[in-house]
mmCIF file of C-alpha atoms in Angstrom:
data_model
loop_
_atom_site.group_PDB
_atom_site.id
_atom_site.type_symbol
_atom_site.label_atom_id
_atom_site.label_comp_id
_atom_site.label_asym_id
_atom_site.label_seq_id
_atom_site.Cartn_x
_atom_site.Cartn_y
_atom_site.Cartn_z
ATOM 1 C CA MET A 1 -65.274 -46.238 10.276
ATOM 2 C CA ILE A 2 -67.632 -44.089 8.171
ATOM 3 C CA GLY A 3 -68.348 -40.741 9.803
ATOM 4 C CA VAL A 4 -71.869 -39.426 9.144
ATOM 5 C CA LEU A 5 -73.398 -35.983 9.551
ATOM 6 C CA LEU A 6 -77.181 -36.171 9.910
ATOM 7 C CA ALA A 7 -79.352 -33.159 9.022
ATOM 8 C CA GLU A 8 -83.059 -33.543 9.811
ATOM 9 C CA ASP A 9 -85.307 -30.889 11.349
ATOM 10 C CA MET A 10 -87.808 -33.315 12.927
ATOM 11 C CA HIS A 11 -86.283 -34.310 16.282
ATOM 12 C CA LEU A 12 -88.092 -37.638 16.559
ATOM 13 C CA ILE A 13 -86.981 -38.796 13.108
ATOM 14 C CA ARG A 14 -83.425 -37.556 13.673
ATOM 15 C CA GLY A 15 -83.223 -39.393 17.009
ATOM 16 C CA ALA A 16 -84.527 -42.596 15.424
ATOM 17 C CA LEU A 17 -82.001 -42.364 12.569
ATOM 18 C CA VAL A 18 -79.106 -41.783 14.985
ATOM 19 C CA ALA A 19 -80.173 -44.803 17.072
ATOM 20 C CA LEU A 20 -80.512 -46.898 13.925
ATOM 21 C CA LEU A 21 -77.105 -45.963 12.536
ATOM 22 C CA ASP A 22 -75.409 -46.441 15.928
ATOM 23 C CA LEU A 23 -76.285 -50.146 15.641
ATOM 24 C CA GLU A 24 -74.027 -50.435 12.584
ATOM 25 C CA PRO A 25 -70.471 -51.494 13.511
ATOM 26 C CA ASP A 26 -68.805 -49.479 10.732
ATOM 27 C CA ILE A 27 -70.898 -46.261 10.866
ATOM 28 C CA GLU A 28 -70.619 -43.463 13.422
ATOM 29 C CA VAL A 29 -72.823 -40.344 13.563
ATOM 30 C CA VAL A 30 -70.227 -37.634 14.217
ATOM 31 C CA ALA A 31 -72.636 -34.673 14.069
ATOM 32 C CA GLU A 32 -76.370 -33.974 13.909
ATOM 33 C CA VAL A 33 -78.077 -30.700 12.998
ATOM 34 C CA SER A 34 -81.680 -29.539 12.624
ATOM 35 C CA ARG A 35 -81.134 -26.680 10.143
ATOM 36 C CA GLY A 36 -79.820 -26.556 6.602
ATOM 37 C CA ASP A 37 -77.593 -23.557 7.317
ATOM 38 C CA ALA A 38 -75.888 -25.540 10.114
ATOM 39 C CA VAL A 39 -74.751 -28.311 7.726
ATOM 40 C CA LEU A 40 -71.612 -26.680 6.316
ATOM 41 C CA PRO A 41 -70.225 -25.361 9.655
ATOM 42 C CA ALA A 42 -70.789 -28.795 11.289
ATOM 43 C CA ALA A 43 -69.216 -30.585 8.311
ATOM 44 C CA LEU A 44 -66.159 -28.299 8.359
ATOM 45 C CA GLU A 45 -65.760 -28.965 12.099
ATOM 46 C CA HIS A 46 -66.336 -32.752 12.135
ATOM 47 C CA ARG A 47 -65.201 -33.739 8.584
ATOM 48 C CA PRO A 48 -67.767 -36.518 7.972
ATOM 49 C CA ASP A 49 -67.447 -38.924 5.040
ATOM 50 C CA VAL A 50 -71.176 -38.745 4.253
ATOM 51 C CA ALA A 51 -73.813 -36.087 4.973
ATOM 52 C CA VAL A 52 -77.372 -37.460 5.147
ATOM 53 C CA LEU A 53 -79.620 -34.490 4.379
ATOM 54 C CA ASP A 54 -83.364 -33.912 4.453
ATOM 55 C CA VAL A 55 -84.643 -31.689 1.608
ATOM 56 C CA ASP A 56 -87.036 -29.480 3.594
ATOM 57 C CA MET A 57 -85.196 -27.779 6.458
ATOM 58 C CA PRO A 58 -85.213 -24.287 7.948
ATOM 59 C CA GLY A 59 -82.361 -21.963 6.999
ATOM 60 C CA VAL A 60 -81.491 -23.424 3.612
ATOM 61 C CA ASP A 61 -82.867 -26.595 2.026
ATOM 62 C CA GLY A 62 -80.913 -29.838 1.769
ATOM 63 C CA LEU A 63 -80.093 -29.298 -1.907
ATOM 64 C CA ALA A 64 -78.533 -25.888 -1.230
ATOM 65 C CA ALA A 65 -76.591 -27.442 1.671
ATOM 66 C CA ALA A 66 -75.383 -30.237 -0.653
ATOM 67 C CA THR A 67 -74.193 -27.660 -3.200
ATOM 68 C CA ALA A 68 -72.269 -25.805 -0.471
ATOM 69 C CA LEU A 69 -70.688 -29.087 0.689
ATOM 70 C CA ALA A 70 -69.621 -30.026 -2.848
ATOM 71 C CA ASP A 71 -67.981 -26.608 -3.171
ATOM 72 C CA ARG A 72 -66.269 -26.321 0.239
ATOM 73 C CA LEU A 73 -65.788 -29.960 1.305
ATOM 74 C CA PRO A 74 -65.810 -32.212 -1.782
ATOM 75 C CA ASP A 75 -64.580 -35.238 0.227
ATOM 76 C CA CYS A 76 -67.907 -35.257 2.098
ATOM 77 C CA ARG A 77 -70.510 -36.915 -0.112
ATOM 78 C CA ALA A 78 -74.178 -35.947 0.213
ATOM 79 C CA LEU A 79 -77.067 -38.419 0.451
ATOM 80 C CA ILE A 80 -80.562 -36.956 0.317
ATOM 81 C CA LEU A 81 -83.158 -38.699 2.484
ATOM 82 C CA THR A 82 -86.571 -37.238 1.814
ATOM 83 C CA ALA A 83 -90.313 -37.708 1.962
ATOM 84 C CA LEU A 84 -90.469 -35.822 -1.345
ATOM 85 C CA GLY A 85 -89.816 -38.700 -3.714
ATOM 86 C CA ARG A 86 -90.483 -36.681 -6.855
ATOM 87 C CA PRO A 87 -88.605 -36.798 -10.170
ATOM 88 C CA GLU A 88 -88.159 -33.006 -10.220
ATOM 89 C CA ILE A 89 -86.477 -33.075 -6.776
ATOM 90 C CA LEU A 90 -84.215 -35.922 -7.936
ATOM 91 C CA ARG A 91 -83.139 -33.947 -11.007
ATOM 92 C CA ARG A 92 -82.338 -30.925 -8.817
ATOM 93 C CA ALA A 93 -80.386 -33.181 -6.435
ATOM 94 C CA LEU A 94 -78.219 -34.561 -9.239
ATOM 95 C CA THR A 95 -77.505 -30.998 -10.396
ATOM 96 C CA ALA A 96 -76.394 -30.265 -6.803
ATOM 97 C CA GLN A 97 -73.829 -33.120 -7.081
ATOM 98 C CA VAL A 98 -75.672 -35.316 -4.593
ATOM 99 C CA ARG A 99 -74.289 -38.889 -4.546
ATOM 100 C CA GLY A 100 -77.326 -40.631 -3.053
ATOM 101 C CA PHE A 101 -81.087 -40.141 -3.084
ATOM 102 C CA MET A 102 -83.499 -42.198 -0.963
ATOM 103 C CA VAL A 103 -87.086 -41.807 0.176
ATOM 104 C CA LYS A 104 -87.854 -41.965 3.902
ATOM 105 C CA ASP A 105 -90.113 -44.991 3.631
ATOM 106 C CA SER A 106 -87.183 -47.176 2.476
ATOM 107 C CA PRO A 107 -86.345 -50.138 4.761
ATOM 108 C CA PRO A 108 -83.824 -49.139 7.507
ATOM 109 C CA ALA A 109 -81.175 -51.618 6.308
ATOM 110 C CA GLU A 110 -81.168 -49.888 2.920
ATOM 111 C CA LEU A 111 -80.076 -46.585 4.475
ATOM 112 C CA ALA A 112 -76.970 -48.095 6.108
ATOM 113 C CA GLU A 113 -76.096 -49.867 2.851
ATOM 114 C CA ALA A 114 -76.634 -46.650 0.860
ATOM 115 C CA ILE A 115 -74.295 -44.774 3.243
ATOM 116 C CA ARG A 116 -71.602 -47.437 2.723
ATOM 117 C CA ARG A 117 -71.971 -47.279 -1.053
ATOM 118 C CA VAL A 118 -71.965 -43.460 -1.179
ATOM 119 C CA ALA A 119 -68.863 -43.411 1.072
ATOM 120 C CA ALA A 120 -67.209 -45.788 -1.421
ATOM 121 C CA GLY A 121 -67.870 -43.323 -4.249
ATOM 122 C CA GLU A 122 -70.924 -44.966 -5.806
ATOM 123 C CA LEU A 123 -74.018 -43.127 -7.015
ATOM 124 C CA VAL A 124 -77.041 -44.551 -5.149
ATOM 125 C CA ILE A 125 -80.563 -43.699 -6.303
ATOM 126 C CA ASP A 126 -83.837 -45.338 -5.315
ATOM 127 C CA PRO A 127 -84.631 -47.394 -8.464
ATOM 128 C CA ARG A 128 -88.353 -46.491 -8.435
ATOM 129 C CA LEU A 129 -87.461 -42.807 -8.426
ATOM 130 C CA ALA A 130 -84.859 -43.210 -11.150
ATOM 131 C CA ALA A 131 -87.455 -44.859 -13.395
ATOM 132 C CA ALA A 132 -89.985 -42.089 -12.690
ATOM 133 C CA ALA A 133 -87.384 -39.380 -13.408
ATOM 134 C CA ILE A 134 -86.520 -40.951 -16.761
ATOM 135 C CA LYS A 135 -90.197 -41.073 -17.776
ATOM 136 C CA ALA A 136 -91.069 -37.596 -16.508
ATOM 137 C CA ARG A 137 -90.684 -34.707 -18.909
ATOM 138 C CA PRO A 138 -88.564 -31.779 -17.712
ATOM 139 C CA ASN A 139 -90.318 -28.757 -16.227
ATOM 140 C CA PRO A 140 -90.597 -26.094 -18.966
ATOM 141 C CA LEU A 141 -91.474 -23.349 -16.459
ATOM 142 C CA THR A 142 -88.992 -20.894 -14.983
ATOM 143 C CA ALA A 143 -88.695 -20.562 -11.189
ATOM 144 C CA ARG A 144 -90.675 -17.284 -11.385
ATOM 145 C CA GLU A 145 -93.449 -18.941 -13.414
ATOM 146 C CA VAL A 146 -93.663 -21.799 -10.885
ATOM 147 C CA GLU A 147 -93.906 -19.270 -8.036
ATOM 148 C CA LEU A 148 -96.676 -17.412 -9.848
ATOM 149 C CA LEU A 149 -98.616 -20.565 -10.746
ATOM 150 C CA ARG A 150 -98.392 -21.764 -7.106
ATOM 151 C CA LEU A 151 -100.136 -18.582 -5.994
ATOM 152 C CA ALA A 152 -102.776 -19.057 -8.705
ATOM 153 C CA ALA A 153 -103.242 -22.658 -7.508
ATOM 154 C CA GLU A 154 -103.910 -21.310 -3.999
ATOM 155 C CA GLY A 155 -106.757 -19.238 -5.468
ATOM 156 C CA ALA A 156 -105.004 -15.857 -5.577
ATOM 157 C CA GLU A 157 -106.451 -13.358 -8.084
ATOM 158 C CA VAL A 158 -104.274 -11.430 -10.552
ATOM 159 C CA SER A 159 -104.257 -8.305 -8.332
ATOM 160 C CA GLU A 160 -103.195 -10.317 -5.250
ATOM 161 C CA ILE A 161 -100.416 -12.115 -7.179
ATOM 162 C CA ALA A 162 -99.218 -8.747 -8.525
ATOM 163 C CA SER A 163 -99.136 -7.291 -5.014
ATOM 164 C CA ARG A 164 -97.349 -10.280 -3.431
ATOM 165 C CA LEU A 165 -94.694 -10.557 -6.156
ATOM 166 C CA HIS A 166 -94.301 -6.769 -6.663
ATOM 167 C CA LEU A 167 -95.367 -6.956 -10.301
ATOM 168 C CA THR A 168 -97.936 -5.066 -12.344
ATOM 169 C CA LYS A 169 -101.244 -6.767 -13.115
ATOM 170 C CA GLY A 170 -100.340 -6.682 -16.806
ATOM 171 C CA THR A 171 -97.056 -8.518 -16.143
ATOM 172 C CA VAL A 172 -98.903 -11.174 -14.115
ATOM 173 C CA ARG A 173 -101.397 -11.653 -16.975
ATOM 174 C CA ASN A 174 -98.485 -11.983 -19.429
ATOM 175 C CA TYR A 175 -96.816 -14.602 -17.190
ATOM 176 C CA LEU A 176 -100.067 -16.557 -16.863
ATOM 177 C CA GLY A 177 -100.576 -16.442 -20.632
ATOM 178 C CA ALA A 178 -97.024 -17.717 -21.209
ATOM 179 C CA ILE A 179 -97.551 -20.523 -18.671
ATOM 180 C CA VAL A 180 -100.790 -21.650 -20.346
ATOM 181 C CA THR A 181 -99.004 -21.666 -23.732
ATOM 182 C CA LYS A 182 -95.916 -23.526 -22.459
ATOM 183 C CA LEU A 183 -98.026 -26.233 -20.820
ATOM 184 C CA ASP A 184 -100.365 -26.470 -23.823
ATOM 185 C CA ALA A 185 -103.206 -25.908 -21.347
ATOM 186 C CA ARG A 186 -106.754 -24.726 -22.067
ATOM 187 C CA ASN A 187 -106.686 -22.094 -19.304
ATOM 188 C CA ARG A 188 -105.112 -21.211 -15.951
ATOM 189 C CA ILE A 189 -106.995 -23.960 -14.066
ATOM 190 C CA ASP A 190 -105.865 -26.552 -16.610
ATOM 191 C CA ALA A 191 -102.273 -25.257 -16.278
ATOM 192 C CA VAL A 192 -102.446 -25.767 -12.496
ATOM 193 C CA ARG A 193 -103.738 -29.334 -13.034
ATOM 194 C CA ILE A 194 -100.990 -30.195 -15.556
ATOM 195 C CA ALA A 195 -98.217 -28.748 -13.371
ATOM 196 C CA THR A 196 -99.541 -30.469 -10.223
ATOM 197 C CA GLU A 197 -99.790 -33.872 -11.908
ATOM 198 C CA ALA A 198 -96.233 -33.469 -13.214
ATOM 199 C CA ASP A 199 -94.926 -32.547 -9.690
ATOM 200 C CA TRP A 200 -93.738 -29.132 -10.854
ATOM 201 C CA LEU A 201 -95.558 -27.157 -8.149
#
């Protein structure tokens, strides 16, 4: 029997996934949580074989939870189930030692099969996502530059960005100049467009 921990903050989706997996004769949901920071304590208590994790959860995100699991409970393999089927998220997941990555609009039977394969030690990645990740170029921006460009994309002026990130206006201008150069953009608006199309924001 494959023991599964299910982490999903939307109650309706979590309930549907539990009901779906309970129909499988060889899979048992041994724990379910709605927060990322509840994943490790529940896993240490219930010792599941596979943790099915959403990316966006309160507390900590699914990728941080997967990293903690790999460190503290390496026998529990993580499978990310997300609506965010983006190459950048997939690359981060692989860095976090995730063993499976599926998008939420996959057919239900594929989830059960992915759990079985991950439990058996295989690496399971949605083939469409894998192809997109191979084609996509890596994000050249640092985490701080992404944070700053997100604020610019929301329409924040230099003074507002400086205030929110506790930087000087000159430092913000320097960051924005570096971002435009790195992305080979014409200006800040073009940089936002390039980063958005590449799924870096």
